[in-house]
Amino acid sequence: EAGVTQSPTHLIKTRGQQVTLRCSPISGHTSVYWYQQALGLGLQFLLWYDEGEERNRGNFPPRFSGRQFPNYSSELNVNALELEDSALYLCASSLLYQPQHFGDGTRLSIL
Amino acid sequence: GENVEQHPSTLSVQEGDSAVIKCTYSDSASNYFPWYKQELGKGPQLIIDIRSNVGEKKDQRIAVTLNKTAKHFSLHITETQPEDSAVYFCAASRSGTSYDKVIFGPGTSLSVIP
């Protein structure tokens, strides 16, 4: 069974640009979660989607947004990139209210 | 807001010794406590979890204990091996509710010395 897949694996952007990160959940999973892991820090919850709807949101500014598609894949969009957005962005999937399974992340570097 | 504290931040043990990582949580409504292992360049991997109606759970060399009254939970790894070296994260959530937002601790970097 394929795990959670994320693309791209690495990305370099400059300040002010916009970026889109993608996540494909484990087959059958309806929930997708996004986390930010800045260097040396723990995982900060960003967003939770289930069945196409946003269920919960972490303490991040509105320039962080996303969506979930009918096939349960998801995108995370970040507008007006800032230097402090440099981080590993992790996606996890699960059946509703079941344990989360993580992908290997997208490493975003802002120059 | 919700918070999970984790200690120690770094831990070095000799191969074969035991390792213990301790966490405390602030949200008394938390009912689900997973532990994740993150190896370099990889995403976190779920290694064990415990729900609030259970005080202890064991899976081979790994065990987790939960004290809901004190809002403490701990990970115990026995007979450590070099491949146990990684960053370990504890977490807490209100599973089964619309507030199901997993809050992670800051992590413990475990080094097992051969």
Tab-separated table of C-alpha atoms in Angstrom, chain A:
chain	number	residue	atom	x	y	z
A	1	GLU	CA	0.000	0.000	0.000
A	2	ALA	CA	1.404	3.364	-1.002
A	3	GLY	CA	1.995	5.819	1.800
A	4	VAL	CA	1.367	9.534	1.857
A	5	THR	CA	3.162	11.176	-1.044
A	6	GLN	CA	4.160	14.822	-1.231
A	7	SER	CA	5.487	16.900	-4.086
A	8	PRO	CA	7.830	18.484	-4.747
A	9	THR	CA	10.445	17.202	-2.299
A	10	HIS	CA	12.438	20.426	-2.389
A	11	LEU	CA	11.589	23.949	-3.457
A	12	ILE	CA	13.458	27.246	-3.509
A	13	LYS	CA	11.555	30.530	-3.699
A	14	THR	CA	12.241	34.196	-3.073
A	15	ARG	CA	10.472	36.597	-0.752
A	16	GLY	CA	7.073	37.738	-1.981
A	17	GLN	CA	6.500	34.754	-4.271
A	18	GLN	CA	3.694	32.240	-3.987
A	19	VAL	CA	4.028	28.472	-3.648
A	20	THR	CA	1.754	25.427	-3.924
A	21	LEU	CA	2.554	22.149	-2.219
A	22	ARG	CA	0.740	18.928	-2.988
A	23	CYS	CA	-0.232	15.866	-1.003
A	24	SER	CA	-1.755	12.529	-1.945
A	25	PRO	CA	-3.179	10.630	1.033
A	26	ILE	CA	-3.151	6.915	1.650
A	27	SER	CA	-5.882	5.263	-0.379
A	28	GLY	CA	-9.156	5.343	1.539
A	29	HIS	CA	-8.125	8.108	3.920
A	30	THR	CA	-10.491	11.071	3.930
A	31	SER	CA	-8.645	13.415	6.291
A	32	VAL	CA	-5.555	15.405	5.350
A	33	TYR	CA	-3.496	17.484	7.761
A	34	TRP	CA	-0.744	20.002	7.100
A	35	TYR	CA	2.066	20.852	9.509
A	36	GLN	CA	5.025	23.227	9.440
A	37	GLN	CA	8.317	22.044	10.936
A	38	ALA	CA	10.847	24.858	11.093
A	39	LEU	CA	14.480	23.937	11.696
A	40	GLY	CA	14.990	22.784	15.264
A	41	LEU	CA	11.344	23.228	16.130
A	42	GLY	CA	8.509	20.820	16.565
A	43	LEU	CA	5.517	20.331	14.342
A	44	GLN	CA	3.101	23.250	14.183
A	45	PHE	CA	-0.435	22.403	13.074
A	46	LEU	CA	-1.543	24.338	9.998
A	47	LEU	CA	-4.758	22.906	8.558
A	48	TRP	CA	-7.072	19.903	8.678
A	49	TYR	CA	-9.364	18.898	5.826
A	50	ASP	CA	-11.911	16.118	5.773
A	51	GLU	CA	-14.312	15.237	2.962
A	52	GLY	CA	-13.379	18.424	1.163
A	53	GLU	CA	-14.080	20.769	4.052
A	54	GLU	CA	-11.719	22.681	6.329
A	55	ARG	CA	-12.288	21.260	9.823
A	56	ASN	CA	-9.716	23.144	11.847
A	57	ARG	CA	-6.961	25.687	11.425
A	58	GLY	CA	-3.817	26.511	13.405
A	59	ASN	CA	-2.491	29.919	14.387
A	60	PHE	CA	-1.134	30.925	11.008
A	61	PRO	CA	-1.908	34.064	8.947
A	62	PRO	CA	-4.478	33.936	6.127
A	63	ARG	CA	-1.751	33.812	3.487
A	64	PHE	CA	-1.539	30.118	4.392
A	65	SER	CA	-4.484	28.392	2.746
A	66	GLY	CA	-5.378	25.126	1.139
A	67	ARG	CA	-8.020	22.897	-0.239
A	68	GLN	CA	-8.960	19.270	-0.577
A	69	PHE	CA	-10.132	17.778	-3.835
A	70	PRO	CA	-12.870	15.177	-4.446
A	71	ASN	CA	-10.186	12.451	-4.671
A	72	TYR	CA	-9.015	13.570	-1.170
A	73	SER	CA	-5.681	14.912	-2.375
A	74	SER	CA	-4.802	18.323	-1.042
A	75	GLU	CA	-2.887	21.483	-1.798
A	76	LEU	CA	-1.273	23.953	0.569
A	77	ASN	CA	-0.836	27.459	-0.792
A	78	VAL	CA	1.383	30.087	0.745
A	79	ASN	CA	1.241	33.636	-0.606
A	80	ALA	CA	3.650	36.532	-0.104
A	81	LEU	CA	6.433	34.263	1.105
A	82	GLU	CA	8.569	35.490	3.978
A	83	LEU	CA	11.996	34.293	5.096
A	84	GLU	CA	10.518	32.668	8.194
A	85	ASP	CA	8.362	30.439	6.006
A	86	SER	CA	11.463	28.365	5.325
A	87	ALA	CA	10.612	24.964	6.790
A	88	LEU	CA	9.711	21.369	6.152
A	89	TYR	CA	6.014	21.138	5.320
A	90	LEU	CA	4.512	17.809	6.297
A	91	CYS	CA	1.264	16.296	5.187
A	92	ALA	CA	-0.497	13.510	7.075
A	93	SER	CA	-3.594	11.505	6.282
A	94	SER	CA	-5.994	9.367	8.243
A	95	LEU	CA	-9.439	7.937	8.370
A	96	LEU	CA	-11.623	10.361	10.317
A	97	TYR	CA	-10.472	10.488	13.953
A	98	GLN	CA	-7.912	7.715	13.397
A	99	PRO	CA	-4.083	7.878	13.764
A	100	GLN	CA	-2.279	10.117	11.321
A	101	HIS	CA	0.312	8.826	8.877
A	102	PHE	CA	2.879	11.269	7.558
A	103	GLY	CA	4.607	11.794	4.257
A	104	ASP	CA	8.284	12.760	4.052
A	105	GLY	CA	7.534	16.421	3.488
A	106	THR	CA	8.454	19.252	1.161
A	107	ARG	CA	11.527	21.264	2.097
A	108	LEU	CA	10.816	24.926	1.284
A	109	SER	CA	13.684	27.403	1.286
A	110	ILE	CA	13.075	31.132	0.960
A	111	LEU	CA	15.942	33.293	-0.276
